[in-house]
């Protein structure tokens, strides 16, 4: 997990519900089958045979960007997208994997200072791996070349653009979007995704079985002395994790949420926090076992929930 991905993961944990986070699918760089994927000698990614339709489009987009940048005279290493189903495996979708993780790392926050050299500790310095191939390449460019590179790569949609334009990515990222998604603009697709996510959330939150299991989950947490701030099926699974994140000192492992560097907390200082976090994490996992077993299959099968948004 790169530093930028680590920061995005924390941002997701702090601000998004599981339903919305799945649309982003920005954790580790893995294939739909769970293995590492890298661009071959052709500079193109091989699309996994078992990838879903939405995931395939993300591969098409990355490969199209790489081909476009090559025509512009620049190198670009396509970034392998990840199947959201595997991205949630260690976050409750797979009970045994999540149990193994939480027994050592809790939710992963205090562990950054206790295990600073362990790449499996999400926010540790070891998890912030070397810069990506693209970052290394960009670092070799002159300021003039960097300006040209940025222009060739393109920018996100600008809804404030005059003349009713600015609804699409520009440059090679725009070409990649068109190759994958056709003529529909990125802005329009975003609106469609938001509406779809809202419909999915309403369906999950109105599911009688999930509602009942969420109530049982909440009762169990209260018995363990853990505050319950929501019983909505789309929110309760991340509720305790968000509470832990909110009570963890910013920059505990040496990097703050905003990406700035901090003096990391010592291992001795962080150990009591980790012990408390592990206790909370394990209680949450045990209380939510039946709920997650019913929730994730429905969540991951919701229309478009594994898409790129």
PDB file of C-alpha atoms in Angstrom:
ATOM      1  CA  UNK A   1       0.000   0.000   0.000  1.00  0.00           C
ATOM      2  CA  UNK A   2       1.557   3.255  -1.066  1.00  0.00           C
ATOM      3  CA  UNK A   3       1.624   6.352   1.089  1.00  0.00           C
ATOM      4  CA  UNK A   4      -1.052   8.048  -0.989  1.00  0.00           C
ATOM      5  CA  UNK A   5      -3.264   4.983  -0.826  1.00  0.00           C
ATOM      6  CA  UNK A   6      -2.718   4.795   2.930  1.00  0.00           C
ATOM      7  CA  UNK A   7      -3.848   8.387   3.302  1.00  0.00           C
ATOM      8  CA  UNK A   8      -6.900   7.729   1.152  1.00  0.00           C
ATOM      9  CA  UNK A   9      -7.759   4.637   3.188  1.00  0.00           C
ATOM     10  CA  UNK A  10      -7.695   6.665   6.382  1.00  0.00           C
ATOM     11  CA  UNK A  11      -9.758   9.385   4.764  1.00  0.00           C
ATOM     12  CA  UNK A  12     -12.327   6.767   3.758  1.00  0.00           C
ATOM     13  CA  UNK A  13     -12.375   5.366   7.269  1.00  0.00           C
ATOM     14  CA  UNK A  14     -12.968   8.802   8.692  1.00  0.00           C
ATOM     15  CA  UNK A  15     -15.568  10.096   6.293  1.00  0.00           C
ATOM     16  CA  UNK A  16     -17.376   7.484   4.189  1.00  0.00           C
ATOM     17  CA  UNK A  17     -19.914   4.754   4.739  1.00  0.00           C
ATOM     18  CA  UNK A  18     -19.083   1.255   3.433  1.00  0.00           C
ATOM     19  CA  UNK A  19     -21.579   1.604   0.599  1.00  0.00           C
ATOM     20  CA  UNK A  20     -19.977   4.758  -0.724  1.00  0.00           C
ATOM     21  CA  UNK A  21     -16.423   3.626  -0.091  1.00  0.00           C
ATOM     22  CA  UNK A  22     -16.851   0.591  -2.310  1.00  0.00           C
ATOM     23  CA  UNK A  23     -17.364   2.884  -5.261  1.00  0.00           C
ATOM     24  CA  UNK A  24     -13.909   4.296  -4.710  1.00  0.00           C
ATOM     25  CA  UNK A  25     -12.151   0.930  -4.391  1.00  0.00           C
ATOM     26  CA  UNK A  26      -8.822   2.547  -3.643  1.00  0.00           C
ATOM     27  CA  UNK A  27      -7.010   0.282  -1.222  1.00  0.00           C
ATOM     28  CA  UNK A  28      -4.244  -2.086  -2.437  1.00  0.00           C
ATOM     29  CA  UNK A  29      -3.246  -2.710  -6.067  1.00  0.00           C
ATOM     30  CA  UNK A  30      -4.523  -6.223  -6.678  1.00  0.00           C
ATOM     31  CA  UNK A  31      -6.386  -8.124  -9.338  1.00  0.00           C
ATOM     32  CA  UNK A  32      -9.895  -9.494  -8.993  1.00  0.00           C
ATOM     33  CA  UNK A  33      -8.301 -12.802  -8.071  1.00  0.00           C
ATOM     34  CA  UNK A  34      -6.376 -11.183  -5.225  1.00  0.00           C
ATOM     35  CA  UNK A  35      -2.880 -11.417  -6.731  1.00  0.00           C
ATOM     36  CA  UNK A  36      -0.540  -8.599  -7.607  1.00  0.00           C
ATOM     37  CA  UNK A  37      -0.873  -7.300 -11.130  1.00  0.00           C
ATOM     38  CA  UNK A  38       1.704  -5.283 -13.033  1.00  0.00           C
ATOM     39  CA  UNK A  39       2.049  -3.940 -16.522  1.00  0.00           C
ATOM     40  CA  UNK A  40       3.933  -6.214 -18.894  1.00  0.00           C
ATOM     41  CA  UNK A  41       6.634  -5.299 -21.378  1.00  0.00           C
ATOM     42  CA  UNK A  42       3.964  -3.782 -23.612  1.00  0.00           C
ATOM     43  CA  UNK A  43       3.123  -1.314 -20.864  1.00  0.00           C
ATOM     44  CA  UNK A  44      -0.426  -2.671 -20.705  1.00  0.00           C
ATOM     45  CA  UNK A  45      -2.225  -4.503 -17.912  1.00  0.00           C
ATOM     46  CA  UNK A  46      -3.730  -7.921 -18.538  1.00  0.00           C
ATOM     47  CA  UNK A  47      -7.396  -7.882 -17.550  1.00  0.00           C
ATOM     48  CA  UNK A  48      -8.192 -10.757 -15.125  1.00  0.00           C
ATOM     49  CA  UNK A  49     -10.538 -13.275 -16.711  1.00  0.00           C
ATOM     50  CA  UNK A  50     -12.808 -13.263 -13.653  1.00  0.00           C
ATOM     51  CA  UNK A  51     -13.098  -9.482 -13.413  1.00  0.00           C
ATOM     52  CA  UNK A  52     -16.602  -8.045 -13.390  1.00  0.00           C
ATOM     53  CA  UNK A  53     -17.784  -5.648 -16.080  1.00  0.00           C
ATOM     54  CA  UNK A  54     -17.132  -2.505 -14.054  1.00  0.00           C
ATOM     55  CA  UNK A  55     -13.660  -3.669 -13.017  1.00  0.00           C
ATOM     56  CA  UNK A  56     -12.797  -4.456 -16.652  1.00  0.00           C
ATOM     57  CA  UNK A  57     -13.665  -0.880 -17.571  1.00  0.00           C
ATOM     58  CA  UNK A  58     -11.159   0.392 -15.032  1.00  0.00           C
ATOM     59  CA  UNK A  59      -8.449  -1.746 -16.639  1.00  0.00           C
ATOM     60  CA  UNK A  60      -9.432  -0.480 -20.084  1.00  0.00           C
ATOM     61  CA  UNK A  61      -9.216   3.106 -18.815  1.00  0.00           C
ATOM     62  CA  UNK A  62      -5.732   2.683 -17.316  1.00  0.00           C
ATOM     63  CA  UNK A  63      -4.404   0.971 -20.444  1.00  0.00           C
ATOM     64  CA  UNK A  64      -5.886   3.685 -22.667  1.00  0.00           C
ATOM     65  CA  UNK A  65      -4.235   6.411 -20.572  1.00  0.00           C
ATOM     66  CA  UNK A  66      -0.873   4.653 -20.884  1.00  0.00           C
ATOM     67  CA  UNK A  67      -1.233   4.309 -24.660  1.00  0.00           C
ATOM     68  CA  UNK A  68      -2.258   7.966 -25.005  1.00  0.00           C
ATOM     69  CA  UNK A  69       0.664   9.210 -22.894  1.00  0.00           C
ATOM     70  CA  UNK A  70       3.063   7.140 -24.961  1.00  0.00           C
ATOM     71  CA  UNK A  71       1.810   8.882 -28.105  1.00  0.00           C
ATOM     72  CA  UNK A  72       2.436  12.206 -26.359  1.00  0.00           C
ATOM     73  CA  UNK A  73       6.041  11.180 -25.734  1.00  0.00           C
ATOM     74  CA  UNK A  74       5.704  10.388 -22.025  1.00  0.00           C
ATOM     75  CA  UNK A  75       5.932   7.238 -19.953  1.00  0.00           C
ATOM     76  CA  UNK A  76       2.926   6.196 -17.871  1.00  0.00           C
ATOM     77  CA  UNK A  77       2.633   3.000 -15.868  1.00  0.00           C
ATOM     78  CA  UNK A  78      -1.027   1.919 -15.622  1.00  0.00           C
ATOM     79  CA  UNK A  79      -2.263   1.531 -12.057  1.00  0.00           C
ATOM     80  CA  UNK A  80      -3.900  -1.881 -11.452  1.00  0.00           C
ATOM     81  CA  UNK A  81      -7.409  -1.406 -10.028  1.00  0.00           C
ATOM     82  CA  UNK A  82      -8.716  -3.670  -7.297  1.00  0.00           C
ATOM     83  CA  UNK A  83     -11.882  -5.659  -6.965  1.00  0.00           C
ATOM     84  CA  UNK A  84     -13.835  -4.024  -4.111  1.00  0.00           C
ATOM     85  CA  UNK A  85     -14.829  -7.478  -2.860  1.00  0.00           C
ATOM     86  CA  UNK A  86     -11.199  -8.261  -2.016  1.00  0.00           C
ATOM     87  CA  UNK A  87     -10.599  -4.757  -0.679  1.00  0.00           C
ATOM     88  CA  UNK A  88     -13.193  -5.397   2.049  1.00  0.00           C
ATOM     89  CA  UNK A  89     -11.977  -8.914   2.897  1.00  0.00           C
ATOM     90  CA  UNK A  90      -9.764  -7.688   5.748  1.00  0.00           C
ATOM     91  CA  UNK A  91     -12.374  -5.183   6.902  1.00  0.00           C
ATOM     92  CA  UNK A  92     -15.110  -7.558   7.941  1.00  0.00           C
ATOM     93  CA  UNK A  93     -16.167  -9.312   4.740  1.00  0.00           C
ATOM     94  CA  UNK A  94     -13.916 -12.274   5.594  1.00  0.00           C
ATOM     95  CA  UNK A  95     -14.361 -12.969   9.310  1.00  0.00           C
ATOM     96  CA  UNK A  96     -11.246 -15.094   9.805  1.00  0.00           C
ATOM     97  CA  UNK A  97      -8.938 -12.697   7.949  1.00  0.00           C
ATOM     98  CA  UNK A  98     -10.340  -9.747   9.866  1.00  0.00           C
ATOM     99  CA  UNK A  99     -10.002 -11.610  13.187  1.00  0.00           C
ATOM    100  CA  UNK A 100      -6.346 -12.409  12.483  1.00  0.00           C
ATOM    101  CA  UNK A 101      -5.652  -8.786  11.585  1.00  0.00           C
ATOM    102  CA  UNK A 102      -7.443  -7.273  14.571  1.00  0.00           C
ATOM    103  CA  UNK A 103      -5.826  -9.626  17.083  1.00  0.00           C
ATOM    104  CA  UNK A 104      -2.488  -7.969  16.295  1.00  0.00           C
ATOM    105  CA  UNK A 105      -3.270  -4.536  14.864  1.00  0.00           C
ATOM    106  CA  UNK A 106      -6.683  -3.613  16.247  1.00  0.00           C
ATOM    107  CA  UNK A 107      -8.154  -1.224  13.712  1.00  0.00           C
ATOM    108  CA  UNK A 108      -4.638  -0.341  12.540  1.00  0.00           C
ATOM    109  CA  UNK A 109      -4.226   3.107  14.104  1.00  0.00           C
ATOM    110  CA  UNK A 110      -2.072   2.724  17.242  1.00  0.00           C
ATOM    111  CA  UNK A 111      -0.280  -0.189  15.576  1.00  0.00           C
ATOM    112  CA  UNK A 112       1.496   2.303  13.318  1.00  0.00           C
ATOM    113  CA  UNK A 113       3.738   3.323  16.244  1.00  0.00           C
ATOM    114  CA  UNK A 114       4.042  -0.155  17.746  1.00  0.00           C
ATOM    115  CA  UNK A 115       4.957  -1.810  14.437  1.00  0.00           C
ATOM    116  CA  UNK A 116       6.553   1.008  12.409  1.00  0.00           C
ATOM    117  CA  UNK A 117       8.524  -1.383  10.193  1.00  0.00           C
ATOM    118  CA  UNK A 118       5.682  -3.798   9.503  1.00  0.00           C
ATOM    119  CA  UNK A 119       4.121  -3.165   6.058  1.00  0.00           C
ATOM    120  CA  UNK A 120       0.950  -4.968   7.196  1.00  0.00           C
ATOM    121  CA  UNK A 121       0.370  -2.201   9.733  1.00  0.00           C
ATOM    122  CA  UNK A 122      -1.697   0.142   7.510  1.00  0.00           C
ATOM    123  CA  UNK A 123      -0.500   3.567   8.641  1.00  0.00           C
ATOM    124  CA  UNK A 124       3.073   2.675   9.579  1.00  0.00           C
ATOM    125  CA  UNK A 125       6.117   4.137   7.876  1.00  0.00           C
ATOM    126  CA  UNK A 126       6.726   0.722   6.290  1.00  0.00           C
ATOM    127  CA  UNK A 127       3.289   0.847   4.670  1.00  0.00           C
ATOM    128  CA  UNK A 128       4.342   4.038   2.893  1.00  0.00           C
ATOM    129  CA  UNK A 129       6.344   2.200   0.277  1.00  0.00           C
ATOM    130  CA  UNK A 130       8.612   3.652  -2.346  1.00  0.00           C
ATOM    131  CA  UNK A 131       7.080   6.178  -4.708  1.00  0.00           C
ATOM    132  CA  UNK A 132       5.128   4.686  -7.586  1.00  0.00           C
ATOM    133  CA  UNK A 133       6.730   4.183 -10.970  1.00  0.00           C
ATOM    134  CA  UNK A 134       4.922   7.276 -12.235  1.00  0.00           C
ATOM    135  CA  UNK A 135       6.101   9.391  -9.297  1.00  0.00           C
ATOM    136  CA  UNK A 136       9.687   8.287  -9.901  1.00  0.00           C
ATOM    137  CA  UNK A 137       9.392   9.116 -13.586  1.00  0.00           C
ATOM    138  CA  UNK A 138       7.892  12.546 -12.912  1.00  0.00           C
ATOM    139  CA  UNK A 139      10.745  13.294 -10.525  1.00  0.00           C
ATOM    140  CA  UNK A 140      13.196  12.992 -13.437  1.00  0.00           C
ATOM    141  CA  UNK A 141      11.424  15.651 -15.525  1.00  0.00           C
ATOM    142  CA  UNK A 142      12.458  19.280 -15.808  1.00  0.00           C
ATOM    143  CA  UNK A 143       9.898  21.906 -14.728  1.00  0.00           C
ATOM    144  CA  UNK A 144       9.007  22.516 -18.377  1.00  0.00           C
ATOM    145  CA  UNK A 145       8.618  18.795 -19.037  1.00  0.00           C
ATOM    146  CA  UNK A 146       6.539  18.420 -15.879  1.00  0.00           C
ATOM    147  CA  UNK A 147       4.161  21.151 -17.100  1.00  0.00           C
ATOM    148  CA  UNK A 148       3.824  19.409 -20.456  1.00  0.00           C
ATOM    149  CA  UNK A 149       3.320  16.059 -18.742  1.00  0.00           C
ATOM    150  CA  UNK A 150       0.524  17.425 -16.554  1.00  0.00           C
ATOM    151  CA  UNK A 151      -1.191  18.961 -19.573  1.00  0.00           C
ATOM    152  CA  UNK A 152      -0.937  15.702 -21.523  1.00  0.00           C
ATOM    153  CA  UNK A 153      -2.275  13.660 -18.601  1.00  0.00           C
ATOM    154  CA  UNK A 154      -5.202  16.030 -18.100  1.00  0.00           C
ATOM    155  CA  UNK A 155      -7.312  17.396 -15.287  1.00  0.00           C
ATOM    156  CA  UNK A 156     -10.640  16.460 -13.635  1.00  0.00           C
ATOM    157  CA  UNK A 157     -13.993  17.868 -14.762  1.00  0.00           C
ATOM    158  CA  UNK A 158     -14.470  21.563 -14.118  1.00  0.00           C
ATOM    159  CA  UNK A 159     -18.147  22.265 -13.632  1.00  0.00           C
ATOM    160  CA  UNK A 160     -17.440  26.012 -13.624  1.00  0.00           C
ATOM    161  CA  UNK A 161     -16.028  26.008 -17.139  1.00  0.00           C
ATOM    162  CA  UNK A 162     -17.675  28.501 -19.470  1.00  0.00           C
ATOM    163  CA  UNK A 163     -19.958  27.499 -22.314  1.00  0.00           C
ATOM    164  CA  UNK A 164     -21.420  24.518 -20.489  1.00  0.00           C
ATOM    165  CA  UNK A 165     -18.211  22.498 -20.922  1.00  0.00           C
ATOM    166  CA  UNK A 166     -15.942  21.021 -18.297  1.00  0.00           C
ATOM    167  CA  UNK A 167     -18.011  17.896 -17.690  1.00  0.00           C
ATOM    168  CA  UNK A 168     -15.177  15.513 -18.583  1.00  0.00           C
ATOM    169  CA  UNK A 169     -11.590  14.812 -17.721  1.00  0.00           C
ATOM    170  CA  UNK A 170      -9.203  16.434 -20.190  1.00  0.00           C
ATOM    171  CA  UNK A 171      -6.073  15.052 -21.858  1.00  0.00           C
ATOM    172  CA  UNK A 172      -5.210  11.374 -21.770  1.00  0.00           C
ATOM    173  CA  UNK A 173      -7.365  10.795 -18.726  1.00  0.00           C
ATOM    174  CA  UNK A 174     -10.272  12.025 -20.806  1.00  0.00           C
ATOM    175  CA  UNK A 175      -9.290   9.618 -23.587  1.00  0.00           C
ATOM    176  CA  UNK A 176      -9.123   6.795 -21.062  1.00  0.00           C
ATOM    177  CA  UNK A 177     -12.556   7.619 -19.696  1.00  0.00           C
ATOM    178  CA  UNK A 178     -14.062   7.616 -23.201  1.00  0.00           C
ATOM    179  CA  UNK A 179     -12.390   4.305 -24.055  1.00  0.00           C
ATOM    180  CA  UNK A 180     -13.850   2.687 -20.959  1.00  0.00           C
ATOM    181  CA  UNK A 181     -17.200   4.403 -20.541  1.00  0.00           C
ATOM    182  CA  UNK A 182     -18.133   5.758 -23.954  1.00  0.00           C
ATOM    183  CA  UNK A 183     -19.619   9.171 -24.609  1.00  0.00           C
ATOM    184  CA  UNK A 184     -21.301   9.704 -21.232  1.00  0.00           C
ATOM    185  CA  UNK A 185     -19.478  12.485 -19.404  1.00  0.00           C
ATOM    186  CA  UNK A 186     -17.662  11.883 -16.127  1.00  0.00           C
ATOM    187  CA  UNK A 187     -19.928  14.424 -14.434  1.00  0.00           C
ATOM    188  CA  UNK A 188     -23.077  12.679 -15.643  1.00  0.00           C
ATOM    189  CA  UNK A 189     -21.709   9.284 -14.610  1.00  0.00           C
ATOM    190  CA  UNK A 190     -20.939  10.683 -11.186  1.00  0.00           C
ATOM    191  CA  UNK A 191     -24.523  11.853 -10.788  1.00  0.00           C
ATOM    192  CA  UNK A 192     -25.798   8.445 -11.890  1.00  0.00           C
ATOM    193  CA  UNK A 193     -23.478   6.721  -9.430  1.00  0.00           C
ATOM    194  CA  UNK A 194     -24.609   8.951  -6.569  1.00  0.00           C
ATOM    195  CA  UNK A 195     -28.245   8.147  -7.338  1.00  0.00           C
ATOM    196  CA  UNK A 196     -27.474   4.446  -7.600  1.00  0.00           C
ATOM    197  CA  UNK A 197     -25.570   4.445  -4.302  1.00  0.00           C
ATOM    198  CA  UNK A 198     -28.455   6.205  -2.609  1.00  0.00           C
ATOM    199  CA  UNK A 199     -30.888   3.610  -3.945  1.00  0.00           C
ATOM    200  CA  UNK A 200     -28.582   0.799  -2.802  1.00  0.00           C
ATOM    201  CA  UNK A 201     -28.302   2.339   0.667  1.00  0.00           C
ATOM    202  CA  UNK A 202     -32.067   2.676   0.960  1.00  0.00           C
ATOM    203  CA  UNK A 203     -32.504  -0.964  -0.025  1.00  0.00           C
ATOM    204  CA  UNK A 204     -29.925  -2.197   2.474  1.00  0.00           C
ATOM    205  CA  UNK A 205     -31.208   0.029   5.275  1.00  0.00           C
ATOM    206  CA  UNK A 206     -34.742  -1.178   4.621  1.00  0.00           C
ATOM    207  CA  UNK A 207     -33.850  -4.871   4.528  1.00  0.00           C
ATOM    208  CA  UNK A 208     -35.778  -6.464   7.457  1.00  0.00           C
ATOM    209  CA  UNK A 209     -33.138  -9.120   8.128  1.00  0.00           C
ATOM    210  CA  UNK A 210     -30.280  -6.626   8.175  1.00  0.00           C
ATOM    211  CA  UNK A 211     -32.279  -4.233  10.358  1.00  0.00           C
ATOM    212  CA  UNK A 212     -32.892  -6.986  12.899  1.00  0.00           C
ATOM    213  CA  UNK A 213     -29.272  -8.131  12.896  1.00  0.00           C
ATOM    214  CA  UNK A 214     -28.071  -4.540  13.253  1.00  0.00           C
ATOM    215  CA  UNK A 215     -30.264  -4.137  16.342  1.00  0.00           C
ATOM    216  CA  UNK A 216     -28.776  -7.307  17.859  1.00  0.00           C
ATOM    217  CA  UNK A 217     -25.278  -6.063  16.958  1.00  0.00           C
ATOM    218  CA  UNK A 218     -25.986  -2.770  18.718  1.00  0.00           C
ATOM    219  CA  UNK A 219     -27.346  -4.498  21.843  1.00  0.00           C
ATOM    220  CA  UNK A 220     -24.196  -6.598  22.072  1.00  0.00           C
ATOM    221  CA  UNK A 221     -21.991  -3.522  21.799  1.00  0.00           C
ATOM    222  CA  UNK A 222     -23.915  -1.741  24.549  1.00  0.00           C
ATOM    223  CA  UNK A 223     -23.464  -4.744  26.847  1.00  0.00           C
ATOM    224  CA  UNK A 224     -19.711  -4.456  26.224  1.00  0.00           C
ATOM    225  CA  UNK A 225     -19.786  -0.786  27.152  1.00  0.00           C
ATOM    226  CA  UNK A 226     -19.277   0.510  23.618  1.00  0.00           C
ATOM    227  CA  UNK A 227     -21.408   3.537  22.649  1.00  0.00           C
ATOM    228  CA  UNK A 228     -23.850   3.038  19.779  1.00  0.00           C
ATOM    229  CA  UNK A 229     -24.435   6.110  17.630  1.00  0.00           C
ATOM    230  CA  UNK A 230     -26.270   4.424  14.744  1.00  0.00           C
ATOM    231  CA  UNK A 231     -28.080   1.187  13.966  1.00  0.00           C
ATOM    232  CA  UNK A 232     -28.354   1.722  10.215  1.00  0.00           C
ATOM    233  CA  UNK A 233     -27.069  -1.350   8.351  1.00  0.00           C
ATOM    234  CA  UNK A 234     -24.897   0.794   6.041  1.00  0.00           C
ATOM    235  CA  UNK A 235     -23.266   2.573   8.995  1.00  0.00           C
ATOM    236  CA  UNK A 236     -23.003   0.294  11.998  1.00  0.00           C
ATOM    237  CA  UNK A 237     -20.267  -1.926  10.546  1.00  0.00           C
ATOM    238  CA  UNK A 238     -17.760   0.951  10.575  1.00  0.00           C
ATOM    239  CA  UNK A 239     -19.123   2.789  13.618  1.00  0.00           C
ATOM    240  CA  UNK A 240     -16.701   1.482  16.260  1.00  0.00           C
ATOM    241  CA  UNK A 241     -13.768   1.847  13.876  1.00  0.00           C
ATOM    242  CA  UNK A 242     -14.653   5.484  13.333  1.00  0.00           C
ATOM    243  CA  UNK A 243     -14.856   6.001  17.082  1.00  0.00           C
ATOM    244  CA  UNK A 244     -11.365   4.520  17.453  1.00  0.00           C
ATOM    245  CA  UNK A 245     -10.050   6.735  14.656  1.00  0.00           C
ATOM    246  CA  UNK A 246     -11.526   9.808  16.281  1.00  0.00           C
ATOM    247  CA  UNK A 247      -9.872   9.062  19.621  1.00  0.00           C
ATOM    248  CA  UNK A 248      -6.450   8.207  18.178  1.00  0.00           C
ATOM    249  CA  UNK A 249      -3.847  11.016  18.309  1.00  0.00           C
ATOM    250  CA  UNK A 250      -3.249  12.430  14.841  1.00  0.00           C
ATOM    251  CA  UNK A 251       0.093  11.427  13.337  1.00  0.00           C
ATOM    252  CA  UNK A 252       0.675   8.607  15.830  1.00  0.00           C
ATOM    253  CA  UNK A 253       2.868   6.725  13.368  1.00  0.00           C
ATOM    254  CA  UNK A 254       4.645   9.821  12.044  1.00  0.00           C
ATOM    255  CA  UNK A 255       2.169  10.840   9.344  1.00  0.00           C
ATOM    256  CA  UNK A 256      -0.911  12.952   9.937  1.00  0.00           C
ATOM    257  CA  UNK A 257      -4.229  12.627   8.121  1.00  0.00           C
ATOM    258  CA  UNK A 258      -3.336  15.668   6.020  1.00  0.00           C
ATOM    259  CA  UNK A 259      -0.130  13.965   4.878  1.00  0.00           C
ATOM    260  CA  UNK A 260       2.246  16.129   6.921  1.00  0.00           C
ATOM    261  CA  UNK A 261       5.067  14.553   8.898  1.00  0.00           C
ATOM    262  CA  UNK A 262       4.963  14.373  12.669  1.00  0.00           C
ATOM    263  CA  UNK A 263       7.228  13.038  15.379  1.00  0.00           C
ATOM    264  CA  UNK A 264       5.905   9.482  15.841  1.00  0.00           C
ATOM    265  CA  UNK A 265       4.699   8.316  19.236  1.00  0.00           C
ATOM    266  CA  UNK A 266       7.091   5.895  20.952  1.00  0.00           C
ATOM    267  CA  UNK A 267       6.273   2.199  21.085  1.00  0.00           C
ATOM    268  CA  UNK A 268       5.923   2.310  24.877  1.00  0.00           C
ATOM    269  CA  UNK A 269       3.488   5.215  24.636  1.00  0.00           C
ATOM    270  CA  UNK A 270       1.451   3.530  21.908  1.00  0.00           C
ATOM    271  CA  UNK A 271       1.227   0.033  23.429  1.00  0.00           C
ATOM    272  CA  UNK A 272      -1.550   0.882  25.938  1.00  0.00           C
ATOM    273  CA  UNK A 273      -3.510   2.533  23.129  1.00  0.00           C
ATOM    274  CA  UNK A 274      -3.081  -0.529  20.931  1.00  0.00           C
ATOM    275  CA  UNK A 275      -4.172  -2.862  23.734  1.00  0.00           C
ATOM    276  CA  UNK A 276      -7.350  -0.833  24.193  1.00  0.00           C
ATOM    277  CA  UNK A 277      -7.913  -0.663  20.447  1.00  0.00           C
ATOM    278  CA  UNK A 278      -7.516  -4.431  20.036  1.00  0.00           C
ATOM    279  CA  UNK A 279     -10.055  -4.999  22.805  1.00  0.00           C
ATOM    280  CA  UNK A 280     -12.557  -2.679  21.083  1.00  0.00           C
ATOM    281  CA  UNK A 281     -11.868  -4.194  17.675  1.00  0.00           C
ATOM    282  CA  UNK A 282     -12.365  -7.773  18.843  1.00  0.00           C
ATOM    283  CA  UNK A 283     -15.567  -6.946  20.730  1.00  0.00           C
ATOM    284  CA  UNK A 284     -16.890  -5.172  17.653  1.00  0.00           C
ATOM    285  CA  UNK A 285     -15.986  -8.109  15.425  1.00  0.00           C
ATOM    286  CA  UNK A 286     -17.640 -10.654  17.727  1.00  0.00           C
ATOM    287  CA  UNK A 287     -20.800  -8.570  18.155  1.00  0.00           C
ATOM    288  CA  UNK A 288     -21.094  -7.962  14.427  1.00  0.00           C
ATOM    289  CA  UNK A 289     -20.260 -11.461  13.184  1.00  0.00           C
ATOM    290  CA  UNK A 290     -23.804 -12.473  12.220  1.00  0.00           C
ATOM    291  CA  UNK A 291     -24.591  -9.021  10.846  1.00  0.00           C
ATOM    292  CA  UNK A 292     -21.525  -8.897   8.573  1.00  0.00           C
ATOM    293  CA  UNK A 293     -22.123 -12.448   7.358  1.00  0.00           C
ATOM    294  CA  UNK A 294     -25.515 -11.292   6.069  1.00  0.00           C
ATOM    295  CA  UNK A 295     -24.584  -7.736   5.087  1.00  0.00           C
ATOM    296  CA  UNK A 296     -21.522  -8.141   2.871  1.00  0.00           C
ATOM    297  CA  UNK A 297     -22.997 -10.625   0.362  1.00  0.00           C
ATOM    298  CA  UNK A 298     -25.891  -8.207  -0.233  1.00  0.00           C
ATOM    299  CA  UNK A 299     -23.669  -5.138  -0.176  1.00  0.00           C
ATOM    300  CA  UNK A 300     -21.221  -6.508  -2.733  1.00  0.00           C
ATOM    301  CA  UNK A 301     -24.025  -7.703  -5.025  1.00  0.00           C
ATOM    302  CA  UNK A 302     -25.869  -4.389  -4.959  1.00  0.00           C
ATOM    303  CA  UNK A 303     -26.215  -2.901  -8.489  1.00  0.00           C
ATOM    304  CA  UNK A 304     -23.007  -1.105  -9.355  1.00  0.00           C
ATOM    305  CA  UNK A 305     -21.467  -1.462  -5.881  1.00  0.00           C
ATOM    306  CA  UNK A 306     -18.262  -2.813  -7.398  1.00  0.00           C
ATOM    307  CA  UNK A 307     -18.016  -0.093 -10.011  1.00  0.00           C
ATOM    308  CA  UNK A 308     -15.597   2.762 -10.315  1.00  0.00           C
ATOM    309  CA  UNK A 309     -18.200   5.454  -9.718  1.00  0.00           C
TER     310      UNK A 309
END
